[in-house]
Amino acid sequence: GESVGLHLPTLSVQEGDNSIINCAYSNSASDYFIWYKQESGKGPQFIIDIRSNMDKRQGQRVTVLLNKTVKHLSLQIAATQPGDSAVYFCAEGGGANSKLTFGKGITLSVRP
Amino acid sequence: EAGVAQSPRYKIIEKRQSVAFWCNPISGHATLYWYQQILGQGPKLLIQFQNNGVVDDSQLPKDRFSAERLKGVDSTLKIQPAKLEDSAVYLCASSIGLPGVQPQHFGDGTRLSIL
């Protein structure tokens, strides 16, 4: 079946270090990928997205890398801060109906 | 820009009762989505509207769940009768509605507990 998954359920990093969150997808027809951050009691918050015609996109302190050959997506967070502690979801989509399929989420914990 | 508004934030009901959730999307967003998020999992799409028409309701349990978006703006999601497994957070999201996939923006959800 088609699925979006994350390799690790939790990730613990030291404040100030860089974080890398990985995601695998299996639907080769997907042409849109997006990362969300979800804090406790809140809805998912858009971080960054990328389309399949790109392999890298940068935002403020975040970079998303897309490797279509191995169907892999990663989110890099530079100089991780305590406020980055949250659950991170990757999601994939494609086609005209704009439907997104979410993975299970990974918890990022930042150590002071 | 105001975000997606949802109410109520919390709801506790007994099984077999009915419940309704309300969503007001971001102004100008043509596409509206309802998701169910069970603890520890990613959101699962229940239904997607484009203006006031249903685009995808393939994962909506239609024997107990219903949703409407009569004027193409606000939307309500109803569960009747509720089951224990319906305990979850119900998220509403909206997107601008251009062709193809666009970022979806979420509300903070309604946390539903079934006793």
CSV table of C-alpha atoms in Angstrom, one decimal:
chain,number,residue,atom,x,y,z
A,1,GLY,CA,0.0,0.0,0.0
A,2,GLU,CA,1.0,3.6,-0.1
A,3,SER,CA,2.4,5.1,3.1
A,4,VAL,CA,4.4,7.9,4.5
A,5,GLY,CA,6.6,6.9,7.4
A,6,LEU,CA,9.2,8.2,9.7
A,7,HIS,CA,12.3,6.2,10.6
A,8,LEU,CA,12.5,7.1,14.3
A,9,PRO,CA,9.8,7.8,16.8
A,10,THR,CA,11.8,10.2,19.0
A,11,LEU,CA,14.9,12.4,18.5
A,12,SER,CA,16.8,14.1,21.3
A,13,VAL,CA,19.2,16.9,20.5
A,14,GLN,CA,21.3,19.4,22.5
A,15,GLU,CA,20.3,23.0,22.3
A,16,GLY,CA,22.3,24.8,19.6
A,17,ASP,CA,23.0,21.6,17.6
A,18,ASN,CA,21.5,20.9,14.2
A,19,SER,CA,18.6,18.5,14.0
A,20,ILE,CA,17.8,16.2,11.1
A,21,ILE,CA,14.4,14.5,10.9
A,22,ASN,CA,14.0,11.9,8.2
A,23,CYS,CA,10.9,10.6,6.4
A,24,ALA,CA,10.4,7.9,3.8
A,25,TYR,CA,7.5,7.8,1.3
A,26,SER,CA,6.4,5.1,-1.0
A,27,ASN,CA,4.1,6.7,-3.5
A,28,SER,CA,6.2,7.5,-6.5
A,29,ALA,CA,3.4,9.6,-7.9
A,30,SER,CA,3.6,12.1,-5.1
A,31,ASP,CA,4.8,15.5,-6.3
A,32,TYR,CA,4.4,17.6,-3.2
A,33,PHE,CA,5.8,17.2,0.2
A,34,ILE,CA,5.3,19.3,3.4
A,35,TRP,CA,6.6,19.4,6.9
A,36,TYR,CA,4.4,20.4,9.9
A,37,LYS,CA,5.2,21.0,13.5
A,38,GLN,CA,2.6,20.2,16.2
A,39,GLU,CA,2.9,21.4,19.7
A,40,SER,CA,0.8,19.9,22.5
A,41,GLY,CA,-2.8,21.0,22.3
A,42,LYS,CA,-2.4,22.8,19.0
A,43,GLY,CA,-3.0,22.0,15.4
A,44,PRO,CA,-0.2,21.3,12.9
A,45,GLN,CA,1.7,24.4,11.9
A,46,PHE,CA,3.1,24.7,8.4
A,47,ILE,CA,7.0,24.8,8.4
A,48,ILE,CA,8.1,24.3,4.8
A,49,ASP,CA,7.1,22.5,1.6
A,50,ILE,CA,8.8,21.3,-1.6
A,51,ARG,CA,7.6,20.2,-5.0
A,52,SER,CA,9.1,17.3,-6.9
A,53,ASN,CA,10.9,19.5,-9.4
A,54,MET,CA,13.2,20.7,-6.6
A,55,ASP,CA,15.6,18.8,-4.4
A,56,LYS,CA,16.3,21.4,-1.8
A,57,ARG,CA,14.5,24.4,-0.3
A,58,GLN,CA,15.5,26.7,2.5
A,59,GLY,CA,13.5,28.7,5.0
A,60,GLN,CA,14.4,30.5,8.1
A,61,ARG,CA,16.6,28.0,10.0
A,62,VAL,CA,15.0,25.1,8.2
A,63,THR,CA,16.0,23.2,5.1
A,64,VAL,CA,14.0,20.5,3.3
A,65,LEU,CA,15.8,17.9,1.2
A,66,LEU,CA,14.1,15.7,-1.3
A,67,ASN,CA,15.7,12.6,-2.8
A,68,LYS,CA,13.2,11.1,-5.3
A,69,THR,CA,15.6,8.3,-6.2
A,70,VAL,CA,15.2,6.7,-2.8
A,71,LYS,CA,11.9,8.3,-1.9
A,72,HIS,CA,13.4,10.2,1.1
A,73,LEU,CA,12.6,13.5,2.6
A,74,SER,CA,14.4,15.2,5.4
A,75,LEU,CA,14.0,18.3,7.5
A,76,GLN,CA,17.1,20.0,8.9
A,77,ILE,CA,16.8,22.5,11.7
A,78,ALA,CA,19.8,24.7,12.3
A,79,ALA,CA,20.8,25.8,15.8
A,80,THR,CA,17.9,23.9,17.5
A,81,GLN,CA,16.1,25.9,20.2
A,82,PRO,CA,13.9,24.7,23.1
A,83,GLY,CA,11.0,26.2,21.2
A,84,ASP,CA,11.6,23.6,18.5
A,85,SER,CA,10.5,20.8,20.8
A,86,ALA,CA,7.3,19.3,19.2
A,87,VAL,CA,6.1,16.5,17.1
A,88,TYR,CA,7.0,16.8,13.4
A,89,PHE,CA,5.0,15.3,10.6
A,90,CYS,CA,5.9,14.9,7.0
A,91,ALA,CA,3.1,14.6,4.5
A,92,GLU,CA,2.9,13.8,0.8
A,93,GLY,CA,0.4,14.7,-1.9
A,94,GLY,CA,-0.2,14.8,-5.6
A,95,GLY,CA,-2.8,15.3,-8.2
A,96,ALA,CA,-5.5,17.8,-8.7
A,97,ASN,CA,-7.4,17.1,-5.5
A,98,SER,CA,-4.7,18.4,-3.2
A,99,LYS,CA,-5.1,15.5,-0.8
A,100,LEU,CA,-2.3,15.0,1.8
A,101,THR,CA,-1.3,11.8,3.4
A,102,PHE,CA,0.5,12.2,6.8
A,103,GLY,CA,3.1,10.0,8.5
A,104,LYS,CA,2.9,9.0,12.1
A,105,GLY,CA,5.1,11.8,13.5
A,106,ILE,CA,8.4,12.1,15.3
A,107,THR,CA,9.0,13.8,18.6
A,108,LEU,CA,11.9,16.2,18.8
A,109,SER,CA,13.1,16.9,22.3
A,110,VAL,CA,15.7,19.7,22.8
A,111,ARG,CA,18.0,19.3,25.9
A,112,PRO,CA,19.1,22.6,27.5
B,1,GLU,CA,-4.3,37.2,8.8
B,2,ALA,CA,-6.7,35.3,11.1
B,3,GLY,CA,-6.2,31.6,11.2
B,4,VAL,CA,-8.6,28.7,11.0
B,5,ALA,CA,-11.1,29.0,13.9
B,6,GLN,CA,-12.7,25.9,15.5
B,7,SER,CA,-15.1,25.4,18.3
B,8,PRO,CA,-15.6,24.0,20.8
B,9,ARG,CA,-12.0,23.3,22.0
B,10,TYR,CA,-13.1,20.4,24.2
B,11,LYS,CA,-16.2,18.1,24.3
B,12,ILE,CA,-17.0,15.2,26.5
B,13,ILE,CA,-20.1,13.1,25.7
B,14,GLU,CA,-21.3,9.6,26.4
B,15,LYS,CA,-21.4,6.9,23.7
B,16,ARG,CA,-24.4,7.0,21.5
B,17,GLN,CA,-24.9,10.7,22.0
B,18,SER,CA,-24.4,13.2,19.2
B,19,VAL,CA,-21.9,16.0,18.8
B,20,ALA,CA,-21.2,18.8,16.3
B,21,PHE,CA,-18.0,20.7,15.6
B,22,TRP,CA,-17.7,24.0,13.8
B,23,CYS,CA,-15.0,25.4,11.6
B,24,ASN,CA,-14.4,28.9,10.1
B,25,PRO,CA,-11.6,28.7,7.5
B,26,ILE,CA,-9.1,31.4,6.6
B,27,SER,CA,-10.9,34.1,4.6
B,28,GLY,CA,-10.7,33.4,0.9
B,29,HIS,CA,-9.7,29.8,1.2
B,30,ALA,CA,-11.9,27.7,-1.1
B,31,THR,CA,-10.8,24.3,0.1
B,32,LEU,CA,-11.8,23.0,3.6
B,33,TYR,CA,-10.7,19.7,5.2
B,34,TRP,CA,-11.8,17.8,8.2
B,35,TYR,CA,-9.3,15.4,9.8
B,36,GLN,CA,-9.4,13.0,12.7
B,37,GLN,CA,-6.2,12.7,14.7
B,38,ILE,CA,-6.0,9.8,17.2
B,39,LEU,CA,-3.4,10.2,19.9
B,40,GLY,CA,0.1,9.4,18.7
B,41,GLN,CA,-0.8,9.4,15.0
B,42,GLY,CA,-0.9,11.7,12.1
B,43,PRO,CA,-4.1,13.4,10.9
B,44,LYS,CA,-6.4,11.3,8.8
B,45,LEU,CA,-8.5,13.0,6.2
B,46,LEU,CA,-12.3,12.5,6.7
B,47,ILE,CA,-13.7,14.9,4.1
B,48,GLN,CA,-12.6,17.6,1.7
B,49,PHE,CA,-14.7,20.4,0.3
B,50,GLN,CA,-14.1,22.7,-2.6
B,51,ASN,CA,-16.3,25.7,-2.0
B,52,ASN,CA,-19.6,23.9,-1.0
B,53,GLY,CA,-19.0,20.7,-2.9
B,54,VAL,CA,-17.5,17.5,-1.6
B,55,VAL,CA,-14.3,16.5,-3.3
B,56,ASP,CA,-13.3,13.4,-1.2
B,57,ASP,CA,-15.3,11.7,1.5
B,58,SER,CA,-13.9,8.2,0.9
B,59,GLN,CA,-12.7,7.8,4.6
B,60,LEU,CA,-15.8,9.4,6.2
B,61,PRO,CA,-17.8,6.8,8.2
B,62,LYS,CA,-21.0,7.8,6.6
B,63,ASP,CA,-23.2,5.7,8.8
B,64,ARG,CA,-22.4,8.0,11.7
B,65,PHE,CA,-20.5,11.0,10.4
B,66,SER,CA,-21.8,13.9,8.3
B,67,ALA,CA,-20.4,17.2,7.3
B,68,GLU,CA,-21.7,20.2,5.4
B,69,ARG,CA,-20.4,23.5,4.1
B,70,LEU,CA,-23.6,25.1,2.8
B,71,LYS,CA,-22.4,28.6,1.8
B,72,GLY,CA,-18.9,27.6,0.9
B,73,VAL,CA,-17.4,29.2,4.0
B,74,ASP,CA,-18.1,27.7,7.5
B,75,SER,CA,-18.5,24.0,8.0
B,76,THR,CA,-19.9,21.7,10.6
B,77,LEU,CA,-19.0,18.1,11.3
B,78,LYS,CA,-21.4,15.9,13.1
B,79,ILE,CA,-21.2,12.5,14.7
B,80,GLN,CA,-24.4,10.6,15.6
B,81,PRO,CA,-24.3,8.3,17.4
B,82,ALA,CA,-20.8,8.5,18.9
B,83,LYS,CA,-18.7,5.4,19.6
B,84,LEU,CA,-15.8,5.0,22.0
B,85,GLU,CA,-13.4,4.8,19.1
B,86,ASP,CA,-14.4,8.3,18.0
B,87,SER,CA,-12.3,9.8,20.9
B,88,ALA,CA,-9.8,11.9,19.0
B,89,VAL,CA,-8.9,15.4,18.0
B,90,TYR,CA,-10.9,16.7,15.1
B,91,LEU,CA,-8.9,19.2,13.0
B,92,CYS,CA,-10.2,21.6,10.4
B,93,ALA,CA,-7.8,22.9,7.8
B,94,SER,CA,-8.1,25.2,4.8
B,95,SER,CA,-6.1,26.0,1.7
B,96,ILE,CA,-6.4,28.6,-1.0
B,97,GLY,CA,-7.9,26.1,-3.5
B,98,LEU,CA,-5.8,26.6,-6.5
B,99,PRO,CA,-5.4,23.5,-8.7
B,100,GLY,CA,-2.8,21.0,-7.4
B,101,VAL,CA,-1.6,20.7,-3.9
B,102,GLN,CA,-1.3,23.8,-1.8
B,103,PRO,CA,-0.2,24.2,1.9
B,104,GLN,CA,-3.0,23.4,4.3
B,105,HIS,CA,-3.4,25.6,7.4
B,106,PHE,CA,-4.9,24.0,10.5
B,107,GLY,CA,-7.0,25.1,13.4
B,108,ASP,CA,-6.2,24.0,16.9
B,109,GLY,CA,-8.9,21.3,16.8
B,110,THR,CA,-11.7,20.0,19.0
B,111,ARG,CA,-10.6,17.3,21.5
B,112,LEU,CA,-13.5,14.8,21.8
B,113,SER,CA,-13.7,12.3,24.7
B,114,ILE,CA,-16.3,9.6,24.6
B,115,LEU,CA,-17.3,8.1,28.0
